[in-house]
C-alpha cells in the first residue's frame, strides 16, 4: 500500500502542530515511519487519504465498540446539533444519560460529566484528597491516567512510547505526593502504606491495564487493593476510561465483582465524542461543588452533542444483552488464530486478553507489569506493525497499547487478519 498523501499531509502538519500531531502516540514514534491520515471510517474499517482500506483494531482507542459511524449515534448528534451545540446551561439530556449510566454502574449514586478521561481522573484525585483530608496517592508503573501532573510518574502508553515517562514540567512538589508501585504487586502497596501512615488519600489503578499492552490483574490483586484501602481508610479509584462499558455493562466492577469508591470513565461513555465522567456514592460525590467544598467545573461539560452521542451508545449497549458475549467470542477467535500462527512459526510471544481487549507481546515471560512489558522485543513489534499495515490491518502503533475489538468486525475480517499475520510473521 502507498501512503504518499499521508506523508505530504504529515509534513504540512509538522509546520504548524508540534510533532505534526495533537497526541504523541499518533506520531508513530514507537514504530517509526509516517502516521496515516484518515479521511473517513465506517463499521470496522478506516479509509485513509490515499484510498486504502484498513481493518481497524484501535477503534479510536476504544470507544467505537459498535463500529465507526454507528447510525444511532450519528443521528442523535445531528439532531442535537440542529438545536444548538452548547449553551453553558443545564439540559434535560444530562439527567437522562446520568440516570442510565448509574443504572449500569455498580456502587455509585451520582455521576459528573467532564470532557476527557484525563479530566475525570484528575477530578477524582482532587475529590479523594478533599474527602479524606490527605495528600498522597498511589499509582502503578505503566498505568496511564491522562496527562495531569500527578499521573506523569512512570506512565505507560504514549508517555513511554514517546520516551518521557517522567515529563519535564512536573514539579518535584507534585511528584513527592505520587507514590509508585509495580502493577500486580500487593506487597509493594502494603509497604507504601506502612511508610506513609495516615497520609495516603487513594489508590488509582487501571483494573485491567491497557497502557502497557493489555495486562490483566492477577488473581486476588484487585481484592487485595480493596482490602488495603478499607483497612487504611483510603479510597480505591478504578480508572475505567478504557474498560468501562466495554468489558461488561458495569465495567470491571461488574466483571470481577469488586467495588471501587470512585470510578472514572471516558471513551465508550461518549460514543466517540470527547467525554469523561466520574461516579461514586453520595457521601463522596456530595463533597463536590456546588454542594460541597471540592471545586470542579467545565464550560463544555455535559454539552448536548456529547450527551446525545453517549446516551445513544449506552442505550444500544444496555439493550443488547448478547453484545459482550459476541465481543468475547470474536476476540477469543482472533486470539486462537494468532496463537496458532505464531506457534507454527516458532516465535516467542505472549498474548494477554480480557474480553474485547487483547495485545501481542514478543516477550519470553508473562507480561504482568510494566517491567515485563518493556522486556518485550520492540524491534520485532515494529516489523510486525508495519507488515500488518501493508496488509491492510491497523493495530496500535505502540507495543504498549492494547487492541480494541469492535462488534462491527465480521469473522471474515478476523480470518483476513489471521491470514495477514501468517504472511507477516514469515518475514520477521
PDB file of N, CA and C in Angstrom, residues 89-186:
ATOM      1  N   UNK A  89     -25.616  25.946  30.028  1.00  0.00           N
ATOM      2  CA  UNK A  89     -26.768  25.884  30.930  1.00  0.00           C
ATOM      3  C   UNK A  89     -27.233  24.437  30.998  1.00  0.00           C
ATOM      4  N   UNK A  90     -27.981  24.054  32.036  1.00  0.00           N
ATOM      5  CA  UNK A  90     -28.422  22.657  32.143  1.00  0.00           C
ATOM      6  C   UNK A  90     -29.359  22.264  31.004  1.00  0.00           C
ATOM      7  N   UNK A  91     -29.285  21.000  30.625  1.00  0.00           N
ATOM      8  CA  UNK A  91     -30.201  20.425  29.642  1.00  0.00           C
ATOM      9  C   UNK A  91     -30.724  19.105  30.171  1.00  0.00           C
ATOM     10  N   UNK A  92     -31.898  18.719  29.718  1.00  0.00           N
ATOM     11  CA  UNK A  92     -32.541  17.508  30.218  1.00  0.00           C
ATOM     12  C   UNK A  92     -31.744  16.247  29.901  1.00  0.00           C
ATOM     13  N   UNK A  93     -31.053  16.256  28.771  1.00  0.00           N
ATOM     14  CA  UNK A  93     -30.352  15.046  28.344  1.00  0.00           C
ATOM     15  C   UNK A  93     -29.221  14.679  29.308  1.00  0.00           C
ATOM     16  N   UNK A  94     -28.682  15.649  30.041  1.00  0.00           N
ATOM     17  CA  UNK A  94     -27.647  15.349  31.035  1.00  0.00           C
ATOM     18  C   UNK A  94     -28.196  14.430  32.123  1.00  0.00           C
ATOM     19  N   UNK A  95     -29.404  14.701  32.561  1.00  0.00           N
ATOM     20  CA  UNK A  95     -30.042  13.854  33.577  1.00  0.00           C
ATOM     21  C   UNK A  95     -30.376  12.484  33.006  1.00  0.00           C
ATOM     22  N   UNK A  96     -30.771  12.455  31.739  1.00  0.00           N
ATOM     23  CA  UNK A  96     -31.132  11.182  31.113  1.00  0.00           C
ATOM     24  C   UNK A  96     -29.937  10.237  31.023  1.00  0.00           C
ATOM     25  N   UNK A  97     -28.799  10.749  30.547  1.00  0.00           N
ATOM     26  CA  UNK A  97     -27.632   9.866  30.431  1.00  0.00           C
ATOM     27  C   UNK A  97     -27.062   9.534  31.804  1.00  0.00           C
ATOM     28  N   UNK A  98     -27.139  10.478  32.745  1.00  0.00           N
ATOM     29  CA  UNK A  98     -26.667  10.195  34.102  1.00  0.00           C
ATOM     30  C   UNK A  98     -27.475   9.066  34.721  1.00  0.00           C
ATOM     31  N   UNK A  99     -28.786   9.113  34.562  1.00  0.00           N
ATOM     32  CA  UNK A  99     -29.647   8.070  35.132  1.00  0.00           C
ATOM     33  C   UNK A  99     -29.366   6.722  34.511  1.00  0.00           C
ATOM     34  N   UNK A 100     -29.203   6.690  33.185  1.00  0.00           N
ATOM     35  CA  UNK A 100     -28.914   5.425  32.511  1.00  0.00           C
ATOM     36  C   UNK A 100     -27.558   4.883  32.937  1.00  0.00           C
ATOM     37  N   UNK A 101     -26.532   5.738  32.950  1.00  0.00           N
ATOM     38  CA  UNK A 101     -25.190   5.287  33.340  1.00  0.00           C
ATOM     39  C   UNK A 101     -25.184   4.729  34.753  1.00  0.00           C
ATOM     40  N   UNK A 102     -25.850   5.418  35.681  1.00  0.00           N
ATOM     41  CA  UNK A 102     -25.871   4.958  37.067  1.00  0.00           C
ATOM     42  C   UNK A 102     -26.635   3.652  37.227  1.00  0.00           C
ATOM     43  N   UNK A 103     -27.599   3.386  36.348  1.00  0.00           N
ATOM     44  CA  UNK A 103     -28.301   2.103  36.403  1.00  0.00           C
ATOM     45  C   UNK A 103     -27.409   0.951  35.973  1.00  0.00           C
ATOM     46  N   UNK A 104     -26.320   1.262  35.280  1.00  0.00           N
ATOM     47  CA  UNK A 104     -25.397   0.244  34.776  1.00  0.00           C
ATOM     48  C   UNK A 104     -24.156   0.108  35.645  1.00  0.00           C
ATOM     49  N   UNK A 105     -23.766   1.187  36.348  1.00  0.00           N
ATOM     50  CA  UNK A 105     -22.525   1.209  37.125  1.00  0.00           C
ATOM     51  C   UNK A 105     -22.782   0.711  38.546  1.00  0.00           C
ATOM     52  N   UNK A 106     -22.033  -0.271  39.032  1.00  0.00           N
ATOM     53  CA  UNK A 106     -22.185  -0.696  40.432  1.00  0.00           C
ATOM     54  C   UNK A 106     -21.669   0.362  41.406  1.00  0.00           C
ATOM     55  N   UNK A 107     -22.251   0.405  42.589  1.00  0.00           N
ATOM     56  CA  UNK A 107     -21.715   1.157  43.728  1.00  0.00           C
ATOM     57  C   UNK A 107     -21.574   2.652  43.466  1.00  0.00           C
ATOM     58  N   UNK A 108     -22.528   3.250  42.769  1.00  0.00           N
ATOM     59  CA  UNK A 108     -22.463   4.686  42.512  1.00  0.00           C
ATOM     60  C   UNK A 108     -23.863   5.278  42.585  1.00  0.00           C
ATOM     61  N   UNK A 109     -23.957   6.437  43.234  1.00  0.00           N
ATOM     62  CA  UNK A 109     -25.226   7.146  43.364  1.00  0.00           C
ATOM     63  C   UNK A 109     -25.306   8.381  42.479  1.00  0.00           C
ATOM     64  N   UNK A 110     -24.164   8.998  42.231  1.00  0.00           N
ATOM     65  CA  UNK A 110     -24.138  10.216  41.419  1.00  0.00           C
ATOM     66  C   UNK A 110     -22.944  10.166  40.469  1.00  0.00           C
ATOM     67  N   UNK A 111     -23.084  10.894  39.377  1.00  0.00           N
ATOM     68  CA  UNK A 111     -22.033  10.941  38.357  1.00  0.00           C
ATOM     69  C   UNK A 111     -21.884  12.375  37.883  1.00  0.00           C
ATOM     70  N   UNK A 112     -20.666  12.781  37.589  1.00  0.00           N
ATOM     71  CA  UNK A 112     -20.443  14.097  36.986  1.00  0.00           C
ATOM     72  C   UNK A 112     -19.702  13.913  35.670  1.00  0.00           C
ATOM     73  N   UNK A 113     -20.203  14.602  34.643  1.00  0.00           N
ATOM     74  CA  UNK A 113     -19.599  14.532  33.321  1.00  0.00           C
ATOM     75  C   UNK A 113     -18.577  15.638  33.122  1.00  0.00           C
ATOM     76  N   UNK A 114     -17.478  15.275  32.481  1.00  0.00           N
ATOM     77  CA  UNK A 114     -16.417  16.211  32.140  1.00  0.00           C
ATOM     78  C   UNK A 114     -16.095  16.005  30.655  1.00  0.00           C
ATOM     79  N   UNK A 115     -14.932  16.439  30.207  1.00  0.00           N
ATOM     80  CA  UNK A 115     -14.664  16.446  28.768  1.00  0.00           C
ATOM     81  C   UNK A 115     -13.600  15.456  28.296  1.00  0.00           C
ATOM     82  N   UNK A 116     -12.969  14.750  29.218  1.00  0.00           N
ATOM     83  CA  UNK A 116     -11.940  13.791  28.822  1.00  0.00           C
ATOM     84  C   UNK A 116     -11.657  12.834  29.962  1.00  0.00           C
ATOM     85  N   UNK A 117     -11.019  11.730  29.635  1.00  0.00           N
ATOM     86  CA  UNK A 117     -10.600  10.795  30.666  1.00  0.00           C
ATOM     87  C   UNK A 117      -9.567  11.403  31.597  1.00  0.00           C
ATOM     88  N   UNK A 118      -8.659  12.197  31.046  1.00  0.00           N
ATOM     89  CA  UNK A 118      -7.685  12.903  31.878  1.00  0.00           C
ATOM     90  C   UNK A 118      -8.385  13.744  32.929  1.00  0.00           C
ATOM     91  N   UNK A 119      -9.385  14.513  32.494  1.00  0.00           N
ATOM     92  CA  UNK A 119     -10.102  15.394  33.413  1.00  0.00           C
ATOM     93  C   UNK A 119     -10.864  14.588  34.467  1.00  0.00           C
ATOM     94  N   UNK A 120     -11.406  13.441  34.064  1.00  0.00           N
ATOM     95  CA  UNK A 120     -12.128  12.600  35.018  1.00  0.00           C
ATOM     96  C   UNK A 120     -11.189  12.100  36.112  1.00  0.00           C
ATOM     97  N   UNK A 121     -10.016  11.594  35.721  1.00  0.00           N
ATOM     98  CA  UNK A 121      -9.066  11.067  36.704  1.00  0.00           C
ATOM     99  C   UNK A 121      -8.498  12.182  37.586  1.00  0.00           C
ATOM    100  N   UNK A 122      -8.181  13.312  36.985  1.00  0.00           N
ATOM    101  CA  UNK A 122      -7.677  14.465  37.739  1.00  0.00           C
ATOM    102  C   UNK A 122      -8.694  14.908  38.787  1.00  0.00           C
ATOM    103  N   UNK A 123      -9.956  14.970  38.382  1.00  0.00           N
ATOM    104  CA  UNK A 123     -11.009  15.400  39.294  1.00  0.00           C
ATOM    105  C   UNK A 123     -11.240  14.379  40.402  1.00  0.00           C
ATOM    106  N   UNK A 124     -11.145  13.091  40.048  1.00  0.00           N
ATOM    107  CA  UNK A 124     -11.329  12.040  41.047  1.00  0.00           C
ATOM    108  C   UNK A 124     -10.263  12.108  42.124  1.00  0.00           C
ATOM    109  N   UNK A 125      -9.031  12.400  41.731  1.00  0.00           N
ATOM    110  CA  UNK A 125      -7.947  12.524  42.706  1.00  0.00           C
ATOM    111  C   UNK A 125      -8.186  13.722  43.627  1.00  0.00           C
ATOM    112  N   UNK A 126      -8.601  14.841  43.055  1.00  0.00           N
ATOM    113  CA  UNK A 126      -8.880  16.018  43.877  1.00  0.00           C
ATOM    114  C   UNK A 126     -10.013  15.722  44.860  1.00  0.00           C
ATOM    115  N   UNK A 127     -11.034  15.043  44.373  1.00  0.00           N
ATOM    116  CA  UNK A 127     -12.165  14.697  45.235  1.00  0.00           C
ATOM    117  C   UNK A 127     -11.718  13.766  46.359  1.00  0.00           C
ATOM    118  N   UNK A 128     -10.876  12.771  46.032  1.00  0.00           N
ATOM    119  CA  UNK A 128     -10.397  11.841  47.053  1.00  0.00           C
ATOM    120  C   UNK A 128      -9.573  12.561  48.108  1.00  0.00           C
ATOM    121  N   UNK A 129      -8.745  13.497  47.677  1.00  0.00           N
ATOM    122  CA  UNK A 129      -7.946  14.264  48.638  1.00  0.00           C
ATOM    123  C   UNK A 129      -8.835  15.132  49.518  1.00  0.00           C
ATOM    124  N   UNK A 130      -9.818  15.762  48.902  1.00  0.00           N
ATOM    125  CA  UNK A 130     -10.726  16.595  49.685  1.00  0.00           C
ATOM    126  C   UNK A 130     -11.558  15.784  50.655  1.00  0.00           C
ATOM    127  N   UNK A 131     -11.996  14.614  50.248  1.00  0.00           N
ATOM    128  CA  UNK A 131     -12.840  13.774  51.088  1.00  0.00           C
ATOM    129  C   UNK A 131     -12.077  13.200  52.274  1.00  0.00           C
ATOM    130  N   UNK A 132     -10.821  12.782  52.028  1.00  0.00           N
ATOM    131  CA  UNK A 132     -10.039  12.137  53.086  1.00  0.00           C
ATOM    132  C   UNK A 132      -9.203  13.119  53.898  1.00  0.00           C
ATOM    133  N   UNK A 133      -8.950  14.304  53.363  1.00  0.00           N
ATOM    134  CA  UNK A 133      -8.067  15.246  54.032  1.00  0.00           C
ATOM    135  C   UNK A 133      -6.606  14.839  53.960  1.00  0.00           C
ATOM    136  N   UNK A 134      -6.250  13.998  53.005  1.00  0.00           N
ATOM    137  CA  UNK A 134      -4.871  13.536  52.837  1.00  0.00           C
ATOM    138  C   UNK A 134      -4.340  13.972  51.471  1.00  0.00           C
ATOM    139  N   UNK A 135      -3.017  13.962  51.312  1.00  0.00           N
ATOM    140  CA  UNK A 135      -2.412  14.499  50.096  1.00  0.00           C
ATOM    141  C   UNK A 135      -1.876  13.455  49.120  1.00  0.00           C
ATOM    142  N   UNK A 136      -1.399  12.342  49.622  1.00  0.00           N
ATOM    143  CA  UNK A 136      -0.655  11.422  48.767  1.00  0.00           C
ATOM    144  C   UNK A 136      -1.578  10.412  48.069  1.00  0.00           C
ATOM    145  N   UNK A 137      -1.122   9.984  46.891  1.00  0.00           N
ATOM    146  CA  UNK A 137      -1.828   8.933  46.159  1.00  0.00           C
ATOM    147  C   UNK A 137      -0.824   7.858  45.754  1.00  0.00           C
ATOM    148  N   UNK A 138      -1.343   6.685  45.485  1.00  0.00           N
ATOM    149  CA  UNK A 138      -0.529   5.604  44.924  1.00  0.00           C
ATOM    150  C   UNK A 138      -1.008   5.332  43.513  1.00  0.00           C
ATOM    151  N   UNK A 139      -0.069   5.305  42.574  1.00  0.00           N
ATOM    152  CA  UNK A 139      -0.358   4.845  41.228  1.00  0.00           C
ATOM    153  C   UNK A 139       0.649   3.754  40.871  1.00  0.00           C
ATOM    154  N   UNK A 140       0.443   3.133  39.721  1.00  0.00           N
ATOM    155  CA  UNK A 140       1.254   1.981  39.360  1.00  0.00           C
ATOM    156  C   UNK A 140       2.041   2.247  38.085  1.00  0.00           C
ATOM    157  N   UNK A 141       3.292   1.815  38.092  1.00  0.00           N
ATOM    158  CA  UNK A 141       4.159   1.988  36.927  1.00  0.00           C
ATOM    159  C   UNK A 141       3.497   1.355  35.699  1.00  0.00           C
ATOM    160  N   UNK A 142       3.402   2.136  34.641  1.00  0.00           N
ATOM    161  CA  UNK A 142       2.807   1.646  33.404  1.00  0.00           C
ATOM    162  C   UNK A 142       1.342   1.958  33.253  1.00  0.00           C
ATOM    163  N   UNK A 143       0.681   2.339  34.334  1.00  0.00           N
ATOM    164  CA  UNK A 143      -0.715   2.755  34.236  1.00  0.00           C
ATOM    165  C   UNK A 143      -0.765   4.234  33.840  1.00  0.00           C
ATOM    166  N   UNK A 144      -1.556   4.531  32.835  1.00  0.00           N
ATOM    167  CA  UNK A 144      -1.668   5.894  32.335  1.00  0.00           C
ATOM    168  C   UNK A 144      -3.063   6.410  32.659  1.00  0.00           C
ATOM    169  N   UNK A 145      -3.118   7.528  33.376  1.00  0.00           N
ATOM    170  CA  UNK A 145      -4.398   8.104  33.781  1.00  0.00           C
ATOM    171  C   UNK A 145      -4.586   9.496  33.193  1.00  0.00           C
ATOM    172  N   UNK A 146      -3.964   9.735  32.055  1.00  0.00           N
ATOM    173  CA  UNK A 146      -4.032  11.052  31.442  1.00  0.00           C
ATOM    174  C   UNK A 146      -2.784  11.853  31.745  1.00  0.00           C
ATOM    175  N   UNK A 147      -2.741  13.072  31.230  1.00  0.00           N
ATOM    176  CA  UNK A 147      -1.507  13.850  31.288  1.00  0.00           C
ATOM    177  C   UNK A 147      -1.490  14.905  32.383  1.00  0.00           C
ATOM    178  N   UNK A 148      -2.365  14.776  33.384  1.00  0.00           N
ATOM    179  CA  UNK A 148      -2.281  15.654  34.544  1.00  0.00           C
ATOM    180  C   UNK A 148      -0.965  15.400  35.285  1.00  0.00           C
ATOM    181  N   UNK A 149      -0.416  16.447  35.902  1.00  0.00           N
ATOM    182  CA  UNK A 149       0.911  16.352  36.520  1.00  0.00           C
ATOM    183  C   UNK A 149       1.047  15.175  37.478  1.00  0.00           C
ATOM    184  N   UNK A 150       0.029  14.932  38.293  1.00  0.00           N
ATOM    185  CA  UNK A 150       0.112  13.882  39.307  1.00  0.00           C
ATOM    186  C   UNK A 150       0.321  12.495  38.706  1.00  0.00           C
ATOM    187  N   UNK A 151      -0.038  12.333  37.431  1.00  0.00           N
ATOM    188  CA  UNK A 151      -0.027  10.995  36.835  1.00  0.00           C
ATOM    189  C   UNK A 151       1.191  10.720  35.966  1.00  0.00           C
ATOM    190  N   UNK A 152       1.971  11.747  35.633  1.00  0.00           N
ATOM    191  CA  UNK A 152       3.095  11.536  34.736  1.00  0.00           C
ATOM    192  C   UNK A 152       4.343  11.120  35.508  1.00  0.00           C
ATOM    193  N   UNK A 153       4.148  10.106  36.317  1.00  0.00           N
ATOM    194  CA  UNK A 153       5.236   9.479  37.065  1.00  0.00           C
ATOM    195  C   UNK A 153       5.217   8.016  36.654  1.00  0.00           C
ATOM    196  N   UNK A 154       6.190   7.637  35.836  1.00  0.00           N
ATOM    197  CA  UNK A 154       6.237   6.276  35.292  1.00  0.00           C
ATOM    198  C   UNK A 154       4.906   5.910  34.620  1.00  0.00           C
ATOM    199  N   UNK A 155       4.473   6.766  33.710  1.00  0.00           N
ATOM    200  CA  UNK A 155       3.242   6.484  32.966  1.00  0.00           C
ATOM    201  C   UNK A 155       3.541   5.546  31.812  1.00  0.00           C
ATOM    202  N   UNK A 156       2.543   4.781  31.434  1.00  0.00           N
ATOM    203  CA  UNK A 156       2.696   3.899  30.282  1.00  0.00           C
ATOM    204  C   UNK A 156       2.240   4.594  29.024  1.00  0.00           C
ATOM    205  N   UNK A 157       1.833   3.810  28.049  1.00  0.00           N
ATOM    206  CA  UNK A 157       1.211   4.293  26.829  1.00  0.00           C
ATOM    207  C   UNK A 157       2.092   5.275  26.097  1.00  0.00           C
ATOM    208  N   UNK A 158       1.483   6.372  25.628  1.00  0.00           N
ATOM    209  CA  UNK A 158       2.201   7.351  24.831  1.00  0.00           C
ATOM    210  C   UNK A 158       3.399   7.933  25.540  1.00  0.00           C
ATOM    211  N   UNK A 159       3.310   8.089  26.846  1.00  0.00           N
ATOM    212  CA  UNK A 159       4.432   8.663  27.580  1.00  0.00           C
ATOM    213  C   UNK A 159       5.667   7.783  27.464  1.00  0.00           C
ATOM    214  N   UNK A 160       5.476   6.461  27.493  1.00  0.00           N
ATOM    215  CA  UNK A 160       6.611   5.557  27.377  1.00  0.00           C
ATOM    216  C   UNK A 160       7.071   5.435  25.936  1.00  0.00           C
ATOM    217  N   UNK A 161       6.107   5.317  25.032  1.00  0.00           N
ATOM    218  CA  UNK A 161       6.455   5.253  23.621  1.00  0.00           C
ATOM    219  C   UNK A 161       7.232   6.491  23.212  1.00  0.00           C
ATOM    220  N   UNK A 162       6.836   7.623  23.769  1.00  0.00           N
ATOM    221  CA  UNK A 162       7.459   8.891  23.407  1.00  0.00           C
ATOM    222  C   UNK A 162       8.773   9.099  24.128  1.00  0.00           C
ATOM    223  N   UNK A 163       9.052   8.274  25.133  1.00  0.00           N
ATOM    224  CA  UNK A 163      10.335   8.341  25.815  1.00  0.00           C
ATOM    225  C   UNK A 163      10.379   9.310  26.974  1.00  0.00           C
ATOM    226  N   UNK A 164       9.216   9.805  27.454  1.00  0.00           N
ATOM    227  CA  UNK A 164       9.228  10.754  28.563  1.00  0.00           C
ATOM    228  C   UNK A 164       8.239  10.328  29.641  1.00  0.00           C
ATOM    229  N   UNK A 165       8.510   9.190  30.307  1.00  0.00           N
ATOM    230  CA  UNK A 165       7.588   8.777  31.361  1.00  0.00           C
ATOM    231  C   UNK A 165       7.591   9.715  32.566  1.00  0.00           C
ATOM    232  N   UNK A 166       8.676  10.463  32.775  1.00  0.00           N
ATOM    233  CA  UNK A 166       8.723  11.495  33.810  1.00  0.00           C
ATOM    234  C   UNK A 166       8.899  12.828  33.102  1.00  0.00           C
ATOM    235  N   UNK A 167       7.786  13.471  32.798  1.00  0.00           N
ATOM    236  CA  UNK A 167       7.800  14.625  31.901  1.00  0.00           C
ATOM    237  C   UNK A 167       8.380  15.869  32.543  1.00  0.00           C
ATOM    238  N   UNK A 168       9.250  16.597  31.835  1.00  0.00           N
ATOM    239  CA  UNK A 168       9.614  17.936  32.292  1.00  0.00           C
ATOM    240  C   UNK A 168       8.353  18.776  32.452  1.00  0.00           C
ATOM    241  N   UNK A 169       8.360  19.650  33.425  1.00  0.00           N
ATOM    242  CA  UNK A 169       7.177  20.455  33.705  1.00  0.00           C
ATOM    243  C   UNK A 169       6.385  19.941  34.888  1.00  0.00           C
ATOM    244  N   UNK A 170       6.666  18.710  35.297  1.00  0.00           N
ATOM    245  CA  UNK A 170       6.051  18.159  36.509  1.00  0.00           C
ATOM    246  C   UNK A 170       6.958  18.509  37.678  1.00  0.00           C
ATOM    247  N   UNK A 171       6.454  19.269  38.629  1.00  0.00           N
ATOM    248  CA  UNK A 171       7.296  19.767  39.713  1.00  0.00           C
ATOM    249  C   UNK A 171       7.616  18.674  40.722  1.00  0.00           C
ATOM    250  N   UNK A 172       8.729  18.882  41.440  1.00  0.00           N
ATOM    251  CA  UNK A 172       9.101  17.945  42.493  1.00  0.00           C
ATOM    252  C   UNK A 172       8.049  17.915  43.595  1.00  0.00           C
ATOM    253  N   UNK A 173       7.425  19.074  43.848  1.00  0.00           N
ATOM    254  CA  UNK A 173       6.370  19.117  44.856  1.00  0.00           C
ATOM    255  C   UNK A 173       5.190  18.229  44.501  1.00  0.00           C
ATOM    256  N   UNK A 174       4.841  18.212  43.225  1.00  0.00           N
ATOM    257  CA  UNK A 174       3.759  17.331  42.775  1.00  0.00           C
ATOM    258  C   UNK A 174       4.203  15.876  42.829  1.00  0.00           C
ATOM    259  N   UNK A 175       5.414  15.620  42.362  1.00  0.00           N
ATOM    260  CA  UNK A 175       5.904  14.246  42.284  1.00  0.00           C
ATOM    261  C   UNK A 175       6.002  13.593  43.660  1.00  0.00           C
ATOM    262  N   UNK A 176       6.314  14.370  44.688  1.00  0.00           N
ATOM    263  CA  UNK A 176       6.505  13.768  46.015  1.00  0.00           C
ATOM    264  C   UNK A 176       5.198  13.225  46.589  1.00  0.00           C
ATOM    265  N   UNK A 177       4.074  13.721  46.090  1.00  0.00           N
ATOM    266  CA  UNK A 177       2.785  13.238  46.576  1.00  0.00           C
ATOM    267  C   UNK A 177       2.238  12.069  45.779  1.00  0.00           C
ATOM    268  N   UNK A 178       2.975  11.651  44.759  1.00  0.00           N
ATOM    269  CA  UNK A 178       2.587  10.480  43.968  1.00  0.00           C
ATOM    270  C   UNK A 178       3.542   9.343  44.278  1.00  0.00           C
ATOM    271  N   UNK A 179       3.030   8.322  44.945  1.00  0.00           N
ATOM    272  CA  UNK A 179       3.833   7.165  45.315  1.00  0.00           C
ATOM    273  C   UNK A 179       3.647   6.083  44.255  1.00  0.00           C
ATOM    274  N   UNK A 180       4.741   5.419  43.917  1.00  0.00           N
ATOM    275  CA  UNK A 180       4.739   4.492  42.782  1.00  0.00           C
ATOM    276  C   UNK A 180       4.944   3.059  43.240  1.00  0.00           C
ATOM    277  N   UNK A 181       4.151   2.152  42.673  1.00  0.00           N
ATOM    278  CA  UNK A 181       4.307   0.722  42.951  1.00  0.00           C
ATOM    279  C   UNK A 181       4.230  -0.046  41.642  1.00  0.00           C
ATOM    280  N   UNK A 182       4.821  -1.241  41.583  1.00  0.00           N
ATOM    281  CA  UNK A 182       4.650  -2.083  40.397  1.00  0.00           C
ATOM    282  C   UNK A 182       3.219  -2.617  40.337  1.00  0.00           C
ATOM    283  N   UNK A 183       2.677  -2.711  39.147  1.00  0.00           N
ATOM    284  CA  UNK A 183       1.347  -3.283  38.950  1.00  0.00           C
ATOM    285  C   UNK A 183       1.372  -4.755  39.352  1.00  0.00           C
ATOM    286  N   UNK A 184       0.278  -5.232  39.895  1.00  0.00           N
ATOM    287  CA  UNK A 184       0.117  -6.638  40.299  1.00  0.00           C
ATOM    288  C   UNK A 184       0.996  -7.025  41.483  1.00  0.00           C
ATOM    289  N   UNK A 185       1.422  -6.048  42.284  1.00  0.00           N
ATOM    290  CA  UNK A 185       2.307  -6.328  43.420  1.00  0.00           C
ATOM    291  C   UNK A 185       1.693  -5.745  44.690  1.00  0.00           C
ATOM    292  N   UNK A 186       1.029  -6.570  45.477  1.00  0.00           N
ATOM    293  CA  UNK A 186       0.368  -6.101  46.692  1.00  0.00           C
ATOM    294  C   UNK A 186       1.355  -5.785  47.802  1.00  0.00           C
TER     295      UNK A 186
END
